[in-house]
mmCIF file of C-alpha atoms and ligand atoms in Angstrom:
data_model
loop_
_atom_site.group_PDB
_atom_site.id
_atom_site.type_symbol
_atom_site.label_atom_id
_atom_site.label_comp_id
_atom_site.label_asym_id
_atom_site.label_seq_id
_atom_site.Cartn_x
_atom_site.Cartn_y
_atom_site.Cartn_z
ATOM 1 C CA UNK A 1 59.094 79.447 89.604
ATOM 2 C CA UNK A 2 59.820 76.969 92.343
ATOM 3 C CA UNK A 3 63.574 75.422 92.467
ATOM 4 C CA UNK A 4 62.877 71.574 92.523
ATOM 5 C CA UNK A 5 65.354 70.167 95.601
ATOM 6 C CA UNK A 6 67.956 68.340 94.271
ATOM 7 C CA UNK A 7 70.208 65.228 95.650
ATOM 8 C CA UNK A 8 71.732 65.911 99.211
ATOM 9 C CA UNK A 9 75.361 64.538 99.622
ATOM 10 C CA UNK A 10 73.822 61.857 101.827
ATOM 11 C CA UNK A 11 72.066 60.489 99.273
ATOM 12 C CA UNK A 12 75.170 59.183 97.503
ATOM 13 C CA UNK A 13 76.542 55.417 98.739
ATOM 14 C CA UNK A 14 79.524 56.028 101.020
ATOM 15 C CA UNK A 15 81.706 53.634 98.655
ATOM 16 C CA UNK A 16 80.921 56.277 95.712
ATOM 17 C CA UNK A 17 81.756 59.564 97.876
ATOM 18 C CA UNK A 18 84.984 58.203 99.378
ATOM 19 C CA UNK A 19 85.989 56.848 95.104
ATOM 20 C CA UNK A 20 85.129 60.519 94.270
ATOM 21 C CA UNK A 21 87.415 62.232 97.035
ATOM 22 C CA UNK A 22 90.338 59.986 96.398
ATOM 23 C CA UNK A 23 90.305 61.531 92.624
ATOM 24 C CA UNK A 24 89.706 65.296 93.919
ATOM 25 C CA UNK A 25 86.341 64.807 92.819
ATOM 26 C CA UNK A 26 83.320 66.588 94.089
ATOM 27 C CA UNK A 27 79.484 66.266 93.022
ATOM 28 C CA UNK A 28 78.102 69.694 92.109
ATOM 29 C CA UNK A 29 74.419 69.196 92.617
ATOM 30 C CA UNK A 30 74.328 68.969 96.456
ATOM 31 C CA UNK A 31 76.198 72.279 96.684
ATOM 32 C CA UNK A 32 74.445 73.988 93.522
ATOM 33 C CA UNK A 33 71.947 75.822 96.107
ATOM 34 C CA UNK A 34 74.396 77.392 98.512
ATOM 35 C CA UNK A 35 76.991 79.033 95.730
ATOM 36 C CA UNK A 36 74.243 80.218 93.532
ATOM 37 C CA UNK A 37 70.745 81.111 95.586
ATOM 38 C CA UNK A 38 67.619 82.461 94.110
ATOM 39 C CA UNK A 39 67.361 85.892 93.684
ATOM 40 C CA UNK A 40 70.050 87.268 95.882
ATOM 41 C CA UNK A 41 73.391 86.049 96.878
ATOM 42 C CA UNK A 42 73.318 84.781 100.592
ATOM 43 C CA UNK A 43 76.471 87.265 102.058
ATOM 44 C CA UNK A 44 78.596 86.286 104.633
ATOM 45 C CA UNK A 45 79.217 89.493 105.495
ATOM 46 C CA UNK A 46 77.107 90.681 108.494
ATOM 47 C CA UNK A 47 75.765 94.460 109.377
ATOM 48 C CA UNK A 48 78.712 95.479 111.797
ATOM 49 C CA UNK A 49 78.925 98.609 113.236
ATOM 50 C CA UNK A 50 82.671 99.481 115.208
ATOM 51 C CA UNK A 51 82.162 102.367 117.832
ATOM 52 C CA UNK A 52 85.300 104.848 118.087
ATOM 53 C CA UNK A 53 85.008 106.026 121.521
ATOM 54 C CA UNK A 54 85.213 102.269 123.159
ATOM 55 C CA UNK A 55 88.062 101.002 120.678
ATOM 56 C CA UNK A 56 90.430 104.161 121.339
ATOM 57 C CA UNK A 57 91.712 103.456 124.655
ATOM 58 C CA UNK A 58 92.376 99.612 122.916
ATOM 59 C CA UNK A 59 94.058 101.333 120.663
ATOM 60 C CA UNK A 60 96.231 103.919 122.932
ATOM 61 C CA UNK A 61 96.910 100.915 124.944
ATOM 62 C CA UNK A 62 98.787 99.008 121.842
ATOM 63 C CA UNK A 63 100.299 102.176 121.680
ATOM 64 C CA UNK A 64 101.660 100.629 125.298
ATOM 65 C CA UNK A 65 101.845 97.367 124.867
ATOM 66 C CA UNK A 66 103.717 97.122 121.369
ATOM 67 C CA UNK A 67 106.805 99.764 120.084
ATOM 68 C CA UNK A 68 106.008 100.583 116.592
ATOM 69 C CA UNK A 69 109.279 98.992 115.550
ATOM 70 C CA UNK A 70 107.635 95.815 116.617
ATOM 71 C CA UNK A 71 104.489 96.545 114.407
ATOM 72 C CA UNK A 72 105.679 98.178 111.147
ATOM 73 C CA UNK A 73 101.672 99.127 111.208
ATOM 74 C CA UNK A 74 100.132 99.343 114.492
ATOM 75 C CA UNK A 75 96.862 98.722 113.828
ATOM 76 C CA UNK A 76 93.142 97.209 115.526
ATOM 77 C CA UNK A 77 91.544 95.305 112.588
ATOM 78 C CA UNK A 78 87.922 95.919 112.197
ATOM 79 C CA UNK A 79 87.282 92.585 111.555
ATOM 80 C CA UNK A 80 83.285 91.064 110.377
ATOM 81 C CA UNK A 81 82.018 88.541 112.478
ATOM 82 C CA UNK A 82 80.204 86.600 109.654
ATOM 83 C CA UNK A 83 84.010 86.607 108.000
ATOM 84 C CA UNK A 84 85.381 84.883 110.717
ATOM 85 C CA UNK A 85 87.571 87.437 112.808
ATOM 86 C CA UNK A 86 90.967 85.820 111.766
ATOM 87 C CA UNK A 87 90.259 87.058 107.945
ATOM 88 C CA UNK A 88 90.344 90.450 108.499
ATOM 89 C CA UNK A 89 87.504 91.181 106.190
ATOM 90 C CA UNK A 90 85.021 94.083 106.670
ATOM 91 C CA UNK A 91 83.379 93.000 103.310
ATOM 92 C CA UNK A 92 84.100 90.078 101.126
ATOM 93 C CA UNK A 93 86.761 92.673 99.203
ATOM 94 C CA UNK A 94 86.997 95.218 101.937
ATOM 95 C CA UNK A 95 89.545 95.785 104.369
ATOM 96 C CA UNK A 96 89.105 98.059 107.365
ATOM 97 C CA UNK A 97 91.534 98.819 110.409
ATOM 98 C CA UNK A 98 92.316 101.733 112.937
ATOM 99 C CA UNK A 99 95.945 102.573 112.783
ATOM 100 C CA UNK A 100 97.992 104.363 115.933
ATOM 101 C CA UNK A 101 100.852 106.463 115.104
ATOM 102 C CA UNK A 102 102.509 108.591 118.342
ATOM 103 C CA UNK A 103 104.787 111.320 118.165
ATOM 104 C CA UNK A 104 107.929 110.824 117.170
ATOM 105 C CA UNK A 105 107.196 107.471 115.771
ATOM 106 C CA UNK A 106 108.151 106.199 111.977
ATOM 107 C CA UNK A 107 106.453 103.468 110.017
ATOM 108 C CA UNK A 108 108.511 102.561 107.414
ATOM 109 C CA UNK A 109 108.505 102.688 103.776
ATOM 110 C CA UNK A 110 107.207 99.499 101.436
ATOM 111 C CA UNK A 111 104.594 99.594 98.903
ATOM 112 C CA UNK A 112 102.607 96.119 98.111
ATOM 113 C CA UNK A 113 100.001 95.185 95.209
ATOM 114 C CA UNK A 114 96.765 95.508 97.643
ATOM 115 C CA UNK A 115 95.639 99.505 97.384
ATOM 116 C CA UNK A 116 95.071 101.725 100.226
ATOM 117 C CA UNK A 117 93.519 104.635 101.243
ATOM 118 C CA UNK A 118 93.564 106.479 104.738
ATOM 119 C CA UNK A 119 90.536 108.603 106.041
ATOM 120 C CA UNK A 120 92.297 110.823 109.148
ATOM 121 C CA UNK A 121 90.657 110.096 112.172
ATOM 122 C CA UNK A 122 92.136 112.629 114.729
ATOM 123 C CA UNK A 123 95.391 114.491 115.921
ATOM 124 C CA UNK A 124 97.529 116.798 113.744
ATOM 125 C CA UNK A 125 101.543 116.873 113.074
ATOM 126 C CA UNK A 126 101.753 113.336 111.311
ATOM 127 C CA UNK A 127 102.111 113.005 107.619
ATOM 128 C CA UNK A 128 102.869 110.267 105.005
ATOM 129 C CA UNK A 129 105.113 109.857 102.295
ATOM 130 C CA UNK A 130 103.619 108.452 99.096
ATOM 131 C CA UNK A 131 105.563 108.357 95.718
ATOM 132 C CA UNK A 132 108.145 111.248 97.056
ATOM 133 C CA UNK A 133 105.141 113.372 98.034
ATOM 134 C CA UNK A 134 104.994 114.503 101.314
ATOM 135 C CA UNK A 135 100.911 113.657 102.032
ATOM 136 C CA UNK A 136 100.056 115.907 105.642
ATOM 137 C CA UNK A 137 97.504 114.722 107.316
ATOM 138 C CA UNK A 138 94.321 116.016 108.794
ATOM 139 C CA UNK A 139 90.996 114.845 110.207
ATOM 140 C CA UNK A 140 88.437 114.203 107.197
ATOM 141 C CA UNK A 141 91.561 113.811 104.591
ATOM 142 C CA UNK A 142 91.907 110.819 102.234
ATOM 143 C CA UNK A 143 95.109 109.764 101.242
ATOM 144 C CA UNK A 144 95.652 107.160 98.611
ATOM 145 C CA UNK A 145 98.418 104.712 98.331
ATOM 146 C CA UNK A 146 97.730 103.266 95.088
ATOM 147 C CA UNK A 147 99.126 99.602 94.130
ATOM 148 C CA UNK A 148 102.892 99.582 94.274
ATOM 149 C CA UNK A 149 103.608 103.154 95.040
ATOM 150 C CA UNK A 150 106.429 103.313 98.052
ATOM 151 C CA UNK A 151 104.416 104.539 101.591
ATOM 152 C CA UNK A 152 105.611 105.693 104.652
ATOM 153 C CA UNK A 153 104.074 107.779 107.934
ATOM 154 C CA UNK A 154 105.988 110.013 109.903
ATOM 155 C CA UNK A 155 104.823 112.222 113.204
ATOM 156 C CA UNK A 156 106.375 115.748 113.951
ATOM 157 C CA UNK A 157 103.569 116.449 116.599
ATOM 158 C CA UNK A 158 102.760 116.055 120.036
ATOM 159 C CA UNK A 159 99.387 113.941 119.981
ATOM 160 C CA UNK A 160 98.117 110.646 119.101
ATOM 161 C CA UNK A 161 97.285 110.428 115.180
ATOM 162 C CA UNK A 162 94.743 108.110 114.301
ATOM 163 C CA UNK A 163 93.418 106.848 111.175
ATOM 164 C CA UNK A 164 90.960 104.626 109.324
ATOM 165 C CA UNK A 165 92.754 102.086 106.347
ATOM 166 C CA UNK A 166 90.918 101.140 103.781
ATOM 167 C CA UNK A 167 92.067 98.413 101.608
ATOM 168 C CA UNK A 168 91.376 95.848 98.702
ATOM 169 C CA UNK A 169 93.904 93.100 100.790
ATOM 170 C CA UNK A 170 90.981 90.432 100.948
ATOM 171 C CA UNK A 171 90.630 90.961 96.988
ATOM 172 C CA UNK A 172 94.119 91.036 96.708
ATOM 173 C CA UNK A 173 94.849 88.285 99.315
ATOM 174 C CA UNK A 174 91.344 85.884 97.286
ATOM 175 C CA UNK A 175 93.954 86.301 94.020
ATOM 176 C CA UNK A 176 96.923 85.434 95.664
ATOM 177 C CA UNK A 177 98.460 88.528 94.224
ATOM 178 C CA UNK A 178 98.940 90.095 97.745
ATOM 179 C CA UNK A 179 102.932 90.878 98.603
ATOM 180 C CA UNK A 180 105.286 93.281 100.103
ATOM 181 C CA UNK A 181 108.140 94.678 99.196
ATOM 182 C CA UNK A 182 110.462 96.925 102.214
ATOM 183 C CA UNK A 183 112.273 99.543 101.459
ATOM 184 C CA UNK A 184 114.256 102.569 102.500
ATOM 185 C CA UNK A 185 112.942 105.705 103.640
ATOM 186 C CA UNK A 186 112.129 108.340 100.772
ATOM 187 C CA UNK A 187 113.586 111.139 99.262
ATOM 188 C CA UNK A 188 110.771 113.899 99.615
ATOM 189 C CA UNK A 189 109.812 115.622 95.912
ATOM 190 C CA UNK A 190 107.024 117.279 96.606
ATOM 191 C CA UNK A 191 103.825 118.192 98.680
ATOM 192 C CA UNK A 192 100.792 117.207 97.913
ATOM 193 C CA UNK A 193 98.840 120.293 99.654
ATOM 194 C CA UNK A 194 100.422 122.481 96.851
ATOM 195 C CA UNK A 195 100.057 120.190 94.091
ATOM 196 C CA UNK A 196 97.332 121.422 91.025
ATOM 197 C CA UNK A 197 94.617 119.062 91.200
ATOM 198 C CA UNK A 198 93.163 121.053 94.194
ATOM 199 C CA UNK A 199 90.445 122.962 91.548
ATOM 200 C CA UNK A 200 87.763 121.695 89.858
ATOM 201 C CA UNK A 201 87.939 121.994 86.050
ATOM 202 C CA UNK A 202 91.450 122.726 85.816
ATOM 203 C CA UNK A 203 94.676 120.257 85.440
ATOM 204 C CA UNK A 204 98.471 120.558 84.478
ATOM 205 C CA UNK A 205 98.955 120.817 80.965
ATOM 206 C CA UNK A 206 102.880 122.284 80.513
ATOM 207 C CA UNK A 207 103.341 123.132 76.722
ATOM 208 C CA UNK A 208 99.879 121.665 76.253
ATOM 209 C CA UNK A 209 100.529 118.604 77.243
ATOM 210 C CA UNK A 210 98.333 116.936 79.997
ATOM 211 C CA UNK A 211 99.663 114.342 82.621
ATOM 212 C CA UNK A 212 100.120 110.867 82.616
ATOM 213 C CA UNK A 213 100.307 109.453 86.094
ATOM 214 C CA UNK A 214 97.514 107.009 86.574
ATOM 215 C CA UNK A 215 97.365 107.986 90.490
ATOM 216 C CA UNK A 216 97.997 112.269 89.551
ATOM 217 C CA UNK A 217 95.753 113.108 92.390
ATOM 218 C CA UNK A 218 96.993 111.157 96.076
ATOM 219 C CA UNK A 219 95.402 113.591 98.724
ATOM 220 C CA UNK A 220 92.102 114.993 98.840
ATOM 221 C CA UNK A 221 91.971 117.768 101.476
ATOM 222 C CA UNK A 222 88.930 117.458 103.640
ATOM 223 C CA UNK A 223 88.417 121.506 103.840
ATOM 224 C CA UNK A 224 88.031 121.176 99.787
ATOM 225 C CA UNK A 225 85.771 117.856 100.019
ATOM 226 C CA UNK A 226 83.348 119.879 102.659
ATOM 227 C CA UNK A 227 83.556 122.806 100.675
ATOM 228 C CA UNK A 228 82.493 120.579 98.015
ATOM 229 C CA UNK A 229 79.363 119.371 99.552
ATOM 230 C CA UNK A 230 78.409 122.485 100.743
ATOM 231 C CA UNK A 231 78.305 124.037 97.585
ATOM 232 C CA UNK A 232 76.146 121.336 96.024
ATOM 233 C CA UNK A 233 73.663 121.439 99.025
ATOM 234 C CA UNK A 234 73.051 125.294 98.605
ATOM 235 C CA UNK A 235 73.171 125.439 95.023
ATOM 236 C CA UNK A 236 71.286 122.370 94.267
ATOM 237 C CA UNK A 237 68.704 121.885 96.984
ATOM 238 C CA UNK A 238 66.258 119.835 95.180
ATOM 239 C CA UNK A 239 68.950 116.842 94.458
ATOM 240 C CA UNK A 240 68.492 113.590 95.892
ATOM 241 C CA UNK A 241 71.742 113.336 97.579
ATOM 242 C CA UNK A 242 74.286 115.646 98.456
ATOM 243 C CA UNK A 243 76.987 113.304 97.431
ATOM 244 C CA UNK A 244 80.709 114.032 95.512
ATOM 245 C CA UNK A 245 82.876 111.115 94.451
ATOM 246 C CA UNK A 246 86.352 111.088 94.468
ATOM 247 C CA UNK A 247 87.729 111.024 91.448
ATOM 248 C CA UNK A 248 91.342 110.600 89.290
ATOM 249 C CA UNK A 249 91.087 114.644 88.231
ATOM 250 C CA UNK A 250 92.790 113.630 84.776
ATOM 251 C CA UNK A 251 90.220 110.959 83.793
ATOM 252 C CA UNK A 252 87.131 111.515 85.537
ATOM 253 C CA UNK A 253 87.103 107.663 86.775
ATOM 254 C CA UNK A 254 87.457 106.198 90.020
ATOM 255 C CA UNK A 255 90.306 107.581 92.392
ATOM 256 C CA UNK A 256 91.542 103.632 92.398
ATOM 257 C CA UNK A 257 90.422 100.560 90.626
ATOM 258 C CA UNK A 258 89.016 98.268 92.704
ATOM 259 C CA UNK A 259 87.411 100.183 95.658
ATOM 260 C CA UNK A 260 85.559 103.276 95.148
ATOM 261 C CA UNK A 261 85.210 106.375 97.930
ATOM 262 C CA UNK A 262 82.579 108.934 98.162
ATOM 263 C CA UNK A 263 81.623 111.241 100.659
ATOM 264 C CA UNK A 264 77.885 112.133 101.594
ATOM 265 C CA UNK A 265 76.452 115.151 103.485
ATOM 266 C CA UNK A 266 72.888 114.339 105.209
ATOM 267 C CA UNK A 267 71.116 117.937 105.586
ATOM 268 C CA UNK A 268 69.983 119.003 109.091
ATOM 269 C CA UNK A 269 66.891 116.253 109.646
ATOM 270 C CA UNK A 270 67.531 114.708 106.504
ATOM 271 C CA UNK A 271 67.068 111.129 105.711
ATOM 272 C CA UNK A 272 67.958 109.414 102.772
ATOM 273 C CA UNK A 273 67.088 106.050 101.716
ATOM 274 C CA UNK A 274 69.916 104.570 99.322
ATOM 275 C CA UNK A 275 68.073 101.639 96.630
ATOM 276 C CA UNK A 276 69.907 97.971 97.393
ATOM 277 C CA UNK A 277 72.796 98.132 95.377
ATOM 278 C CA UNK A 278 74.997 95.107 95.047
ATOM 279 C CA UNK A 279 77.947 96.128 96.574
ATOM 280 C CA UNK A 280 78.617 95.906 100.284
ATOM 281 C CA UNK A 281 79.230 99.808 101.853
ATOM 282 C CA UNK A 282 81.056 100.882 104.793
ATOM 283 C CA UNK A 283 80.273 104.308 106.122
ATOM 284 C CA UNK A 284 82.040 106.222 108.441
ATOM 285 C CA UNK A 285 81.073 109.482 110.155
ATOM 286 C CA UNK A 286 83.470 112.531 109.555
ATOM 287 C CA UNK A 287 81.293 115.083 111.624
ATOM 288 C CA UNK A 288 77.809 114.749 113.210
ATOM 289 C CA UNK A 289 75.785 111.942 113.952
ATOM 290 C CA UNK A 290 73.204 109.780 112.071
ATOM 291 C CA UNK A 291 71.532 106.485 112.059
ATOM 292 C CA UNK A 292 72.807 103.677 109.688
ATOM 293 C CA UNK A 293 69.580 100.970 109.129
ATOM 294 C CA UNK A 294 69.173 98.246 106.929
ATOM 295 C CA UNK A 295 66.942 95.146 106.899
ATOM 296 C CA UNK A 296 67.057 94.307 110.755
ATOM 297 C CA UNK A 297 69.619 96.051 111.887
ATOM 298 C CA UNK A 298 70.175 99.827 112.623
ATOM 299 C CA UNK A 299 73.230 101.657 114.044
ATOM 300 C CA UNK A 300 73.456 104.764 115.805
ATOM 301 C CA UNK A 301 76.672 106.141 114.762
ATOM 302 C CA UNK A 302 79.034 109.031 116.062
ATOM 303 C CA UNK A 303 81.863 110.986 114.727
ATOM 304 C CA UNK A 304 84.742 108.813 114.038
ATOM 305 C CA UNK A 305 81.918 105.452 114.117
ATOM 306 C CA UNK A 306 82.228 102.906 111.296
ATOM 307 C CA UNK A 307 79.715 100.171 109.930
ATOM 308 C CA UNK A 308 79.408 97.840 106.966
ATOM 309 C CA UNK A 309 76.229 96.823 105.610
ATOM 310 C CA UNK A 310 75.883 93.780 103.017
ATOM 311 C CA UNK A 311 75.237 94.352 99.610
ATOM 312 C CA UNK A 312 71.865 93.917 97.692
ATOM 313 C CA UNK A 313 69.798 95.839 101.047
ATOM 314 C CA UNK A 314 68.180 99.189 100.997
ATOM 315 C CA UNK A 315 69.825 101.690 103.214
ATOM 316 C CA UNK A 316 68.489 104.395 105.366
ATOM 317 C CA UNK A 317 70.210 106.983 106.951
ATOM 318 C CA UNK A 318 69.130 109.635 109.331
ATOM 319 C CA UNK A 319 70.546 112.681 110.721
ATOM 320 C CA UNK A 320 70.575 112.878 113.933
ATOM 321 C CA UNK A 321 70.359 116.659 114.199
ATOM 322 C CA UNK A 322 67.649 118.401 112.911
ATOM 323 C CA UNK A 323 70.422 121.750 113.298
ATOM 324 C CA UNK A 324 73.419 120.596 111.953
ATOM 325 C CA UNK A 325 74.632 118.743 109.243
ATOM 326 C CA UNK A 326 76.280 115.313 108.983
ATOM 327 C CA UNK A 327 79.255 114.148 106.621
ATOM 328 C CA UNK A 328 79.896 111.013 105.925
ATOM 329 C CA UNK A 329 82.667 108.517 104.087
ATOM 330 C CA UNK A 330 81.535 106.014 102.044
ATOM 331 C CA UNK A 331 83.528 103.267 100.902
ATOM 332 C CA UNK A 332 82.388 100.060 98.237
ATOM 333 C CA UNK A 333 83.768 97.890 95.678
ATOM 334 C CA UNK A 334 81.918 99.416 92.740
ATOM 335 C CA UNK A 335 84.759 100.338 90.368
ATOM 336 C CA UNK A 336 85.880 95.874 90.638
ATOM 337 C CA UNK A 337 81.878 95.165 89.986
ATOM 338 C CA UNK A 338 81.282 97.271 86.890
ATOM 339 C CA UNK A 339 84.533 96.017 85.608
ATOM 340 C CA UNK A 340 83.525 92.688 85.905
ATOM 341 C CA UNK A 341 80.229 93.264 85.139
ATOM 342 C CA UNK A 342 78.377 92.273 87.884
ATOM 343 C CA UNK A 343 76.945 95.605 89.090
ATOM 344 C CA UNK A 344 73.159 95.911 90.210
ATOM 345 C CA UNK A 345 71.395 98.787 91.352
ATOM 346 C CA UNK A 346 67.520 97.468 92.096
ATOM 347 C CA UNK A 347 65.187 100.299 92.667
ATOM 348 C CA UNK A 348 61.724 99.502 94.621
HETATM 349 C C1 1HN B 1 99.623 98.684 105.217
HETATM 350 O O1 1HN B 1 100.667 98.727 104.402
HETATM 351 C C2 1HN B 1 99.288 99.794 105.979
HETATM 352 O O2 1HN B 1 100.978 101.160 105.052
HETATM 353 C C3 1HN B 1 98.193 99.734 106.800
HETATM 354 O O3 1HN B 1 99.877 101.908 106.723
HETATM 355 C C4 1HN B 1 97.432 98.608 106.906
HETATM 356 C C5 1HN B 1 97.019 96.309 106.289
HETATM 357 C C6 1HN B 1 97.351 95.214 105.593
HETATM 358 C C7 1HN B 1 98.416 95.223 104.735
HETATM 359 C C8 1HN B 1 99.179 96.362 104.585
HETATM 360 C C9 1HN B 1 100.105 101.036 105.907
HETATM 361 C C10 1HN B 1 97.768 97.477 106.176
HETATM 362 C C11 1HN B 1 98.863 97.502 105.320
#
């Protein structure tokens, strides 16, 4: 069916508009388009794709221009244009920047309500601290920091470390439930890399009794993730994607609650169309290369390349090679729509 066009702002007598506005009044009708369009929501946020070899040496150079001590977090927001650079939103609900951290250098501890999670971009020898648990890290790891668990990063190497943030902040920020709190460095408890959640199937259970932690699992080793994928491709080579989620080990859900990570593997020569879903994605290449396309735009994307598409578009991806395998890292705000209950998958 047709929408009729209704009443245009204009249309009202200038005495009547300015009578409304001095009682924080506003007429709905001329407005009732734009917030709720037919059929699809009209997103602000734009296909954007952020390419890793030209913002590195922007990035080094901060490493120049500003000490870490006069950063806290030195990091190049990856900022949509349709947002409005100055937001620092990828997505509507996604946040996305490139962090520096040089050897030697600390970042120090504070935890805040927005959630986190780092995907290792390159060097070795830096590590961070989360909860008391000593988190290395290595290219193609994810490292959570959950909502209000203490964080810090450290750097025993001898190279640049570089990673990708991901965060709920314009979520967070939108509620006005975004804050920090500082704190001192931690006392170190444990290690991650030896903690129990690195097997399938199996979880702590001492005298029977399983854990409680909401946030049990906080790194997620690349190796095992690749491993993973590589598995399901030769064991399963009729499924449609070869795609693992990361999980909370204990309950099987989402890894955090408002932002959910996955991590794709495109066969040699593979492409794979992904239906519109409603959820904005950002993808970012872990190894290989492959093309990112959706409605009019298309992206040729690297290792260590980043782009966000819009929600409610059909994807395609291709791999680049037709010898070697590509990985990807998904990111999306699925877990925050199907708790609200505004999640759409829409199949041709
Ligand atoms: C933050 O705490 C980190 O801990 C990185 O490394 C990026 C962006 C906005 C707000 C907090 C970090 C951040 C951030």
């Amino acid at each position: 069916m047709s929408m009729p066009e209704l009443g245009r702002l204009e249309d009202l007598p200038q005495d009547y508009r300015d009578d409304l506005t001095a009682q924080n009044l506003v007429p709905l009708w001329p407005s009732l388009r734009a917030v709720l369009p037919p059929g699809k929501p009209a997103p602000r946020t734009r296909a954007t794709a952020w390419n890793y070899a030209a913002l590195r040496p922007l990035l080094l150079k901060a490493g120049e221009l500003t000490p870490i001590e006069k950063a806290e977090r030195r990091v190049l927001v990856l900022a949509n244009p349709g947002h409005g650079l100055e937001k620092m939103q990828a997505s509507s609900t996604i946040y996305l920047g490139m962090q520096l951290l040089l050897p030697g250098e600390w970042a120090p501890a504070h935890r805040h309500t927005p959630n986190a999670v780092r995907m290792i971009v390159e060097g070795t020898g830096a590590y961070t601290t989360v909860d008391g648990e000593k988190c290395v890290m290595e290219r193609g790891d994810l490292i959570l920091t959950p909502t209000g668990l203490w964080h810090e990063h450290g750097h025993d190497g001898d190279q640049p470390v570089v990673w990708l943030d991901v965060l709920d902040l314009p979520m967070v920020y939108y509620m006005e439930a975004a804050y920090v709190t500082e704190g001192n460095a931690q006392t170190v408890t444990g290690d991650a890399a030896g903690m129990a959640y690195q097997r399938g199937g199996v979880v702590p259970a001492p005298l029977f009794v399983r854990g409680t932690s909401a946030y049990p699992m906080l790194r997620y080793a690349w190796a095992d993730v690749r491993m993973a994928l590589q598995t399901l491709a030769r064991t399963q080579p009729n499924i449609e994607a070869v795609q693992v989620a990361y999980v909370n080990p204990e309950t099987g859900g989402d890894a955090q609650k408002i932002l959910g990570f996955s991590a794709l593997m495109l066969r040699p020569g593979e492409t794979l169309n992904l239906p519109a879903r409603s959820t904005a994605l950002v993808f970012h290449v872990i190894e290989g290369a492959t093309s990112v396309s959706a409605d009019a735009s298309s992206f040729a994307l690297g290792a260590a390349d980043t782009c966000c598409i819009p929600g409610y578009t059909p994807i395609t991806l291709v791999n680049a090679s037709a010898a070697d395998p590509c990985f990807v890292f998904v990111a999306d705000d699925a877990p925050l729509q199907k708790k609200l209950g505004v999640y759409e998958v829409r199949r041709p």
